[in-house]
Structure formats: structure tokens, C-alpha cells
Amino acid sequence: MAATYNFNFDTTYTSLPKQFFTRLQPDHVEYPRIVNINYKLAEEIGVNLNSTTQKDLSNLFSGNDLPDGSTPLSQAYAGHQFGYFTMLGDGRAHLLGEHITPNGIRLDVQFKGSGKTPYSRSGDGKAALGPMIREYLISEAMHNLGIPTTRSLAIITTGQEVRRETLLPGAILTRLASSHIRVGTFEFAANHENKDLLEALLDYTIKRHYPEVLDYPNKAIGLIENIMEKQADLIVHWMRVGFIHGVMNTDNMTLSGETIDYGPCAFMDNYDPNTFFSSIDRGGRYSFMNQPLIAQWNLARLIEALIPLIDNNFDNAVNLGEKLIDQFPVIYQQKWLSMMRSKLGLYGDQPEDQMLIKDLFEWMHNNDADFTNTFRDLSESIKPTEKIYQVSSFQNWHNQWKQRLQKNNKPWDTSASMMRTSNPFIIPRNHQVERIINAAANGDLEYFRDFLDVLQNPYKTDNKLESYRTPPGPRERIYQTFCGT
Ligand code: AMP
Ligand code: MG
């Protein structure tokens, strides 16, 4: 008999019309081996992994032994990929079910890399170890940075090779998410031109994520307003830590407001607003500075999908939809400015704030200054002593900043502690992530585990970790990241 591991499944997705999913089993895995298990996360969500053998766990996280109560399925969705609409779906993922934690939180438990589905198109349904390590490492780092994200519970290797540009070890990631409802799920429903489908998804999403909207006079508008807030918050977090998602297609934007799908994502080293890493992102559609614009573009696709539910009169609906989307830059800008003030230790609202921020970014860009370290250096000491700051262009800016700090009417220490909760000491730098992935592919998991440990407390000053703060040297710089799908 299959063990329960205290999974507490109560899966509601299957209450949606049948078009939204296909029930099916993950592939059998011949030689599953554990790469890493997130015991701390398991404990947090009330899952017991301690009273069993490693062999049992490798069978659990490969899908060979499904826990009691699971009802595996793959979800259907669509999406705009680099601007073009496509019908998609979980091409290599199986949702085991919705687990209810002891605190009553509902979480999707999903395998990624677990075999072909009706939505696989030309894909093999598999995942390679490297990209799954990237997702595990960065999603956990994002969580510890205080940024909404899917989580990673386990990685196993399958013992089978997957063919990409070369043959690579196959792996399965177990991912947790508040849900996997995406902008693309609404586009999928809208594409059927069947109002009942759309309405069913709207009601489901509201009940699951925004129950307060049930009381709104117009539920579609209520949902859109709430999601705009959530997405603005999320992008502001990304901009705060220099995170570049890399594939902000509408199928990779959740309605819960969690970061999802860590394909070619990376953190920026030296500040350049045009930075992008993804090998498939020609033209930098998803560059650092474009992220808020793309979020707005994606939300416009969500609103388009919801037009039939915004108003029965098409013209009225479009009008209302346009008014809503025009609000996004206003909402975003206000949240961004408040985040930037916290990065610079500024209290209150002064007319010179925007210029002060702009001037610093300009200086950073012109001087190849490291994004993370510049803000952290300013948080550690009001007068940073590193060589890069000993130039008159920085001194000029620094004088203006000090004058602005005086208007806080608060001691420097108060500003500094706010700054140290906004400006991380440690981020998963891309050259280190690549080194860890390469080592792991050769069977050496020590760096991976060490780095996971280091990333537990990203805001804590710890001078022993100085080596993790060092930006890549010229020969270590990574210019391109790959999805690896
Ligand atoms: P992603 O870029 O990971 O968000 O994937 C985009 C779409 O392609 C999703 O529908 C995935 O399920 C699908 N996909 C990605 N890789 C594979 C694969 N190896 N086999 C089948 N489907 C895949
Ligand atoms: Mg995706």
C-alpha cells in the first residue's frame, strides 16, 4: 500500500470543466536517485519525510509510488510566447493534487519533468538536471529574499538521459505553488469562445485566491484590480533585487502573483538597465527595465480574455478594460518609488527623491557598478570606502544623498536598518549558479548544498561570505542563459 507521508490532498481543480485538464499518470522511472530534499519545507507544510528510507523517498519523488489521495493530472493552458499566441498546457508536468497544510494553506504539488502529456507538442516530456537545480536554488533564494515564489521540495535524477544539445542526466523537480493558474489559463478559456468556461475559471480563481472579490459588484473587474496590485508588487520585488526573469510569457505569469518558471532567469551583476541573459530573447523583450512594461502587456492579455465578463456590451467592456490597464503604470510607479526609498533609507516624500534615484542609477551604469553591492555598501556604512566610490562623480551624488537623509529627521541607524532589509548582502550570482550546476552534473553536490545554506539568510551581514559577494571577473562573466527545455 502507498504511504501517505501525511499529504493531505483536497484537489479542487478537477471541479473545473473537463477542458481544463487531463487525468494521467507520470511515467515510471527505472533508477530514481535523490539529489536533494527540502526537509525544512516538508516540515513547514506538515509532510512527514523522516520516518522512511531514502529508497522510498526516491520512489515518492519520481512518481513511482504516488502518495495516497493524489489524483495526477496535467493542466491545459495557452499563452503568448514572445508576443505570439499558442495553445500550450503542461507538456512535462503532473499535478499530484492540492495539499492542505496544518495552517490551512492550499498548495499545488507538482512534478516537473515527469513524462509526456497530451500537451507535450514536439517535446519529450522530460527535464534535465541542470535547469532543475537552477529552479530549486533560485526559487528557494527568492523565498528567502521575501519574494513571492513557487517553492522546491525535491529533486531526483531518473537514471535516464535526455537529449538536448548533448545527452544530459534526466531529473524531476517537485514544485509547490499557491496554484498554477496563469494568465494563459484565462487565454485558453477565452479561446474556446464559450462564456461558461470563462465564468467557471473566473469563479474558481476568485474563490481560491481572492475570496474578497465575491462581494464586488463586478467580479471580473475585481479580479483584475487585485491581480494588477499583486503583479505590481511582484515586479517591484524583482526590480529591488536585480532579478531578470527572462521568459515573461503570459503562460509564465501566475494569477496568485508568485514568481514561476525559473528557466533562463538570472540576477544582474553590474547595473545596466538593458541587461538580458536568455539565449532565446532576441532584442531583449524581457530585459531588466522592460519587466514592468511586459507585466502590463501580459495583464492587457488577461483583460482581453475577460472582456465577455466585464460587460455584456462589447464597447463598454473594452472601454472599462482600457481604463483598468491604464492604471497599471500609476500603481507600479508608486510602489516602485516607495521601494527605492527603502533601498536608500529615505523616509517621507521629497520632491528631489526621483532625481536622486535617477542620478544614482546613471552613476552606477556609467561606472559599471555592481547593483547588489552598491546598495549594500551604502547600507553598511554611510561613507563606503571601496575604491569605486572615491571619484568626484560619486562624491557629488553622495553629498546630495546625505542632505536628503537629514530631512528624515531620524538617526542614520534607523535608515541603515531599513536599507539592510531591502538590500541583500548575498544573491545567487549567475557565474556561481553555473558553477554549481556544472559540478552537480558531474555528481558533485557539495557546492549546491553549501550555496543553499548560504542563501538562507540573504540580508545578514557575514564577512565570512565575502567570496559570494564578489562579482564575476571578466572571464567568469556569463552573458547567456539557456532554458534547457
Ligand atoms: P516553459 O518555457 O518551461 O515555460 O515551457 C513552455 C511550454 O513548453 C510549456 O507548455 C511546457 O510544458 C512546454 N515544455 C517545455 N519543455 C518541454 C519538454 N521537454 N517536453 C514537453 N513540453 C515541454
Ligand atoms: Mg512555463
PDB file of N, CA and C in Angstrom, residues 300-358:
ATOM      1  N   ALA A 300      -2.781  43.128 -19.991  1.00  0.00           N
ATOM      2  CA  ALA A 300      -3.713  43.523 -21.065  1.00  0.00           C
ATOM      3  C   ALA A 300      -4.273  42.275 -21.754  1.00  0.00           C
ATOM      4  N   ARG A 301      -3.460  41.227 -21.879  1.00  0.00           N
ATOM      5  CA  ARG A 301      -3.948  39.972 -22.469  1.00  0.00           C
ATOM      6  C   ARG A 301      -4.974  39.321 -21.534  1.00  0.00           C
ATOM      7  N   LEU A 302      -4.743  39.434 -20.233  1.00  0.00           N
ATOM      8  CA  LEU A 302      -5.711  38.896 -19.268  1.00  0.00           C
ATOM      9  C   LEU A 302      -7.044  39.641 -19.391  1.00  0.00           C
ATOM     10  N   ILE A 303      -6.949  40.961 -19.486  1.00  0.00           N
ATOM     11  CA  ILE A 303      -8.171  41.770 -19.586  1.00  0.00           C
ATOM     12  C   ILE A 303      -8.915  41.430 -20.879  1.00  0.00           C
ATOM     13  N   GLU A 304      -8.170  41.301 -21.966  1.00  0.00           N
ATOM     14  CA  GLU A 304      -8.790  40.904 -23.244  1.00  0.00           C
ATOM     15  C   GLU A 304      -9.565  39.607 -23.099  1.00  0.00           C
ATOM     16  N   ALA A 305      -8.927  38.651 -22.424  1.00  0.00           N
ATOM     17  CA  ALA A 305      -9.588  37.356 -22.257  1.00  0.00           C
ATOM     18  C   ALA A 305     -10.883  37.508 -21.463  1.00  0.00           C
ATOM     19  N   LEU A 306     -10.890  38.450 -20.529  1.00  0.00           N
ATOM     20  CA  LEU A 306     -12.047  38.593 -19.633  1.00  0.00           C
ATOM     21  C   LEU A 306     -13.121  39.537 -20.180  1.00  0.00           C
ATOM     22  N   ILE A 307     -12.902  40.102 -21.362  1.00  0.00           N
ATOM     23  CA  ILE A 307     -13.843  41.088 -21.922  1.00  0.00           C
ATOM     24  C   ILE A 307     -15.312  40.630 -21.841  1.00  0.00           C
ATOM     25  N   PRO A 308     -15.633  39.378 -22.227  1.00  0.00           N
ATOM     26  CA  PRO A 308     -17.050  38.972 -22.183  1.00  0.00           C
ATOM     27  C   PRO A 308     -17.654  39.021 -20.776  1.00  0.00           C
ATOM     28  N   LEU A 309     -16.798  38.987 -19.752  1.00  0.00           N
ATOM     29  CA  LEU A 309     -17.327  39.004 -18.384  1.00  0.00           C
ATOM     30  C   LEU A 309     -17.235  40.391 -17.735  1.00  0.00           C
ATOM     31  N   ILE A 310     -16.610  41.332 -18.438  1.00  0.00           N
ATOM     32  CA  ILE A 310     -16.510  42.688 -17.878  1.00  0.00           C
ATOM     33  C   ILE A 310     -17.832  43.424 -18.089  1.00  0.00           C
ATOM     34  N   ASP A 311     -18.402  43.284 -19.280  1.00  0.00           N
ATOM     35  CA  ASP A 311     -19.699  43.910 -19.574  1.00  0.00           C
ATOM     36  C   ASP A 311     -20.317  43.195 -20.773  1.00  0.00           C
ATOM     37  N   ASN A 312     -21.650  43.063 -20.761  1.00  0.00           N
ATOM     38  CA  ASN A 312     -22.323  42.404 -21.891  1.00  0.00           C
ATOM     39  C   ASN A 312     -22.174  43.193 -23.181  1.00  0.00           C
ATOM     40  N   ASN A 313     -22.052  44.515 -23.041  1.00  0.00           N
ATOM     41  CA  ASN A 313     -21.840  45.353 -24.218  1.00  0.00           C
ATOM     42  C   ASN A 313     -20.346  45.419 -24.517  1.00  0.00           C
ATOM     43  N   PHE A 314     -19.963  44.950 -25.702  1.00  0.00           N
ATOM     44  CA  PHE A 314     -18.543  44.830 -26.050  1.00  0.00           C
ATOM     45  C   PHE A 314     -17.802  46.163 -25.922  1.00  0.00           C
ATOM     46  N   ASP A 315     -18.388  47.244 -26.481  1.00  0.00           N
ATOM     47  CA  ASP A 315     -17.705  48.542 -26.451  1.00  0.00           C
ATOM     48  C   ASP A 315     -17.503  49.037 -25.016  1.00  0.00           C
ATOM     49  N   ASN A 316     -18.526  48.845 -24.204  1.00  0.00           N
ATOM     50  CA  ASN A 316     -18.380  49.232 -22.794  1.00  0.00           C
ATOM     51  C   ASN A 316     -17.273  48.440 -22.127  1.00  0.00           C
ATOM     52  N   ALA A 317     -17.255  47.143 -22.435  1.00  0.00           N
ATOM     53  CA  ALA A 317     -16.252  46.267 -21.811  1.00  0.00           C
ATOM     54  C   ALA A 317     -14.846  46.720 -22.201  1.00  0.00           C
ATOM     55  N   VAL A 318     -14.652  47.027 -23.471  1.00  0.00           N
ATOM     56  CA  VAL A 318     -13.325  47.452 -23.937  1.00  0.00           C
ATOM     57  C   VAL A 318     -12.928  48.765 -23.260  1.00  0.00           C
ATOM     58  N   ASN A 319     -13.898  49.659 -23.177  1.00  0.00           N
ATOM     59  CA  ASN A 319     -13.646  50.939 -22.506  1.00  0.00           C
ATOM     60  C   ASN A 319     -13.210  50.764 -21.063  1.00  0.00           C
ATOM     61  N   LEU A 320     -13.942  49.928 -20.352  1.00  0.00           N
ATOM     62  CA  LEU A 320     -13.605  49.665 -18.945  1.00  0.00           C
ATOM     63  C   LEU A 320     -12.238  48.988 -18.842  1.00  0.00           C
ATOM     64  N   GLY A 321     -11.996  48.063 -19.755  1.00  0.00           N
ATOM     65  CA  GLY A 321     -10.720  47.342 -19.764  1.00  0.00           C
ATOM     66  C   GLY A 321      -9.553  48.298 -19.989  1.00  0.00           C
ATOM     67  N   GLU A 322      -9.729  49.240 -20.902  1.00  0.00           N
ATOM     68  CA  GLU A 322      -8.647  50.203 -21.181  1.00  0.00           C
ATOM     69  C   GLU A 322      -8.370  51.084 -19.967  1.00  0.00           C
ATOM     70  N   LYS A 323      -9.444  51.477 -19.312  1.00  0.00           N
ATOM     71  CA  LYS A 323      -9.262  52.302 -18.102  1.00  0.00           C
ATOM     72  C   LYS A 323      -8.472  51.536 -17.048  1.00  0.00           C
ATOM     73  N   LEU A 324      -8.791  50.239 -16.920  1.00  0.00           N
ATOM     74  CA  LEU A 324      -8.100  49.432 -15.921  1.00  0.00           C
ATOM     75  C   LEU A 324      -6.604  49.339 -16.232  1.00  0.00           C
ATOM     76  N   ILE A 325      -6.279  49.000 -17.459  1.00  0.00           N
ATOM     77  CA  ILE A 325      -4.874  48.757 -17.796  1.00  0.00           C
ATOM     78  C   ILE A 325      -4.064  50.057 -17.714  1.00  0.00           C
ATOM     79  N   ASP A 326      -4.725  51.185 -17.995  1.00  0.00           N
ATOM     80  CA  ASP A 326      -4.018  52.471 -17.884  1.00  0.00           C
ATOM     81  C   ASP A 326      -3.614  52.764 -16.438  1.00  0.00           C
ATOM     82  N   GLN A 327      -4.267  52.101 -15.497  1.00  0.00           N
ATOM     83  CA  GLN A 327      -3.929  52.317 -14.088  1.00  0.00           C
ATOM     84  C   GLN A 327      -2.608  51.642 -13.701  1.00  0.00           C
ATOM     85  N   PHE A 328      -2.230  50.622 -14.462  1.00  0.00           N
ATOM     86  CA  PHE A 328      -1.079  49.823 -14.024  1.00  0.00           C
ATOM     87  C   PHE A 328       0.198  50.644 -13.829  1.00  0.00           C
ATOM     88  N   PRO A 329       0.576  51.491 -14.812  1.00  0.00           N
ATOM     89  CA  PRO A 329       1.816  52.258 -14.615  1.00  0.00           C
ATOM     90  C   PRO A 329       1.758  53.159 -13.377  1.00  0.00           C
ATOM     91  N   VAL A 330       0.564  53.647 -13.082  1.00  0.00           N
ATOM     92  CA  VAL A 330       0.418  54.531 -11.914  1.00  0.00           C
ATOM     93  C   VAL A 330       0.643  53.727 -10.624  1.00  0.00           C
ATOM     94  N   ILE A 331      -0.006  52.561 -10.573  1.00  0.00           N
ATOM     95  CA  ILE A 331       0.140  51.692  -9.394  1.00  0.00           C
ATOM     96  C   ILE A 331       1.599  51.268  -9.239  1.00  0.00           C
ATOM     97  N   TYR A 332       2.182  50.852 -10.352  1.00  0.00           N
ATOM     98  CA  TYR A 332       3.556  50.364 -10.321  1.00  0.00           C
ATOM     99  C   TYR A 332       4.517  51.456  -9.864  1.00  0.00           C
ATOM    100  N   GLN A 333       4.387  52.623 -10.459  1.00  0.00           N
ATOM    101  CA  GLN A 333       5.329  53.709 -10.185  1.00  0.00           C
ATOM    102  C   GLN A 333       5.330  54.077  -8.701  1.00  0.00           C
ATOM    103  N   GLN A 334       4.128  54.091  -8.133  1.00  0.00           N
ATOM    104  CA  GLN A 334       4.017  54.468  -6.723  1.00  0.00           C
ATOM    105  C   GLN A 334       4.694  53.411  -5.836  1.00  0.00           C
ATOM    106  N   LYS A 335       4.479  52.148  -6.159  1.00  0.00           N
ATOM    107  CA  LYS A 335       5.099  51.066  -5.383  1.00  0.00           C
ATOM    108  C   LYS A 335       6.622  51.048  -5.585  1.00  0.00           C
ATOM    109  N   TRP A 336       7.037  51.309  -6.818  1.00  0.00           N
ATOM    110  CA  TRP A 336       8.476  51.294  -7.134  1.00  0.00           C
ATOM    111  C   TRP A 336       9.202  52.392  -6.360  1.00  0.00           C
ATOM    112  N   LEU A 337       8.591  53.566  -6.351  1.00  0.00           N
ATOM    113  CA  LEU A 337       9.229  54.696  -5.683  1.00  0.00           C
ATOM    114  C   LEU A 337       9.357  54.424  -4.182  1.00  0.00           C
ATOM    115  N   SER A 338       8.326  53.852  -3.638  1.00  0.00           N
ATOM    116  CA  SER A 338       8.383  53.573  -2.206  1.00  0.00           C
ATOM    117  C   SER A 338       9.453  52.506  -1.913  1.00  0.00           C
ATOM    118  N   MET A 339       9.590  51.520  -2.800  1.00  0.00           N
ATOM    119  CA  MET A 339      10.648  50.511  -2.651  1.00  0.00           C
ATOM    120  C   MET A 339      12.024  51.170  -2.763  1.00  0.00           C
ATOM    121  N   MET A 340      12.205  52.061  -3.730  1.00  0.00           N
ATOM    122  CA  MET A 340      13.506  52.701  -3.920  1.00  0.00           C
ATOM    123  C   MET A 340      13.868  53.567  -2.712  1.00  0.00           C
ATOM    124  N   ARG A 341      12.851  54.194  -2.127  1.00  0.00           N
ATOM    125  CA  ARG A 341      13.131  54.989  -0.916  1.00  0.00           C
ATOM    126  C   ARG A 341      13.652  54.072   0.184  1.00  0.00           C
ATOM    127  N   SER A 342      13.085  52.890   0.279  1.00  0.00           N
ATOM    128  CA  SER A 342      13.578  52.000   1.343  1.00  0.00           C
ATOM    129  C   SER A 342      14.999  51.530   1.023  1.00  0.00           C
ATOM    130  N   LYS A 343      15.320  51.358  -0.242  1.00  0.00           N
ATOM    131  CA  LYS A 343      16.694  50.959  -0.591  1.00  0.00           C
ATOM    132  C   LYS A 343      17.692  52.057  -0.235  1.00  0.00           C
ATOM    133  N   LEU A 344      17.232  53.293  -0.257  1.00  0.00           N
ATOM    134  CA  LEU A 344      18.154  54.407   0.024  1.00  0.00           C
ATOM    135  C   LEU A 344      17.957  55.002   1.418  1.00  0.00           C
ATOM    136  N   GLY A 345      17.128  54.345   2.222  1.00  0.00           N
ATOM    137  CA  GLY A 345      16.970  54.803   3.612  1.00  0.00           C
ATOM    138  C   GLY A 345      16.196  56.101   3.747  1.00  0.00           C
ATOM    139  N   LEU A 346      15.334  56.402   2.789  1.00  0.00           N
ATOM    140  CA  LEU A 346      14.635  57.686   2.788  1.00  0.00           C
ATOM    141  C   LEU A 346      13.242  57.549   3.397  1.00  0.00           C
ATOM    142  N   TYR A 347      12.966  58.407   4.349  1.00  0.00           N
ATOM    143  CA  TYR A 347      11.623  58.457   4.931  1.00  0.00           C
ATOM    144  C   TYR A 347      10.885  59.650   4.343  1.00  0.00           C
ATOM    145  N   GLY A 348       9.568  59.530   4.272  1.00  0.00           N
ATOM    146  CA  GLY A 348       8.772  60.637   3.765  1.00  0.00           C
ATOM    147  C   GLY A 348       8.905  60.752   2.260  1.00  0.00           C
ATOM    148  N   ASP A 349       8.461  61.887   1.756  1.00  0.00           N
ATOM    149  CA  ASP A 349       8.283  62.045   0.325  1.00  0.00           C
ATOM    150  C   ASP A 349       8.800  63.438  -0.025  1.00  0.00           C
ATOM    151  N   GLN A 350       9.958  63.511  -0.661  1.00  0.00           N
ATOM    152  CA  GLN A 350      10.532  64.818  -1.006  1.00  0.00           C
ATOM    153  C   GLN A 350      10.593  64.972  -2.528  1.00  0.00           C
ATOM    154  N   PRO A 351      10.423  66.189  -3.010  1.00  0.00           N
ATOM    155  CA  PRO A 351      10.377  66.378  -4.470  1.00  0.00           C
ATOM    156  C   PRO A 351      11.657  65.930  -5.179  1.00  0.00           C
ATOM    157  N   GLU A 352      12.795  65.957  -4.473  1.00  0.00           N
ATOM    158  CA  GLU A 352      14.051  65.609  -5.160  1.00  0.00           C
ATOM    159  C   GLU A 352      14.308  64.090  -5.225  1.00  0.00           C
ATOM    160  N   ASP A 353      13.417  63.283  -4.618  1.00  0.00           N
ATOM    161  CA  ASP A 353      13.709  61.847  -4.500  1.00  0.00           C
ATOM    162  C   ASP A 353      13.921  61.165  -5.855  1.00  0.00           C
ATOM    163  N   GLN A 354      13.030  61.456  -6.792  1.00  0.00           N
ATOM    164  CA  GLN A 354      13.120  60.767  -8.090  1.00  0.00           C
ATOM    165  C   GLN A 354      14.443  61.063  -8.777  1.00  0.00           C
ATOM    166  N   MET A 355      14.862  62.338  -8.701  1.00  0.00           N
ATOM    167  CA  MET A 355      16.102  62.742  -9.352  1.00  0.00           C
ATOM    168  C   MET A 355      17.306  62.081  -8.679  1.00  0.00           C
ATOM    169  N   LEU A 356      17.249  62.009  -7.358  1.00  0.00           N
ATOM    170  CA  LEU A 356      18.336  61.385  -6.605  1.00  0.00           C
ATOM    171  C   LEU A 356      18.510  59.918  -7.018  1.00  0.00           C
ATOM    172  N   ILE A 357      17.394  59.230  -7.169  1.00  0.00           N
ATOM    173  CA  ILE A 357      17.421  57.818  -7.579  1.00  0.00           C
ATOM    174  C   ILE A 357      17.965  57.697  -8.999  1.00  0.00           C
ATOM    175  N   LYS A 358      17.455  58.558  -9.867  1.00  0.00           N
ATOM    176  CA  LYS A 358      17.867  58.508 -11.278  1.00  0.00           C
ATOM    177  C   LYS A 358      19.368  58.773 -11.403  1.00  0.00           C
TER     178      LYS A 358
END
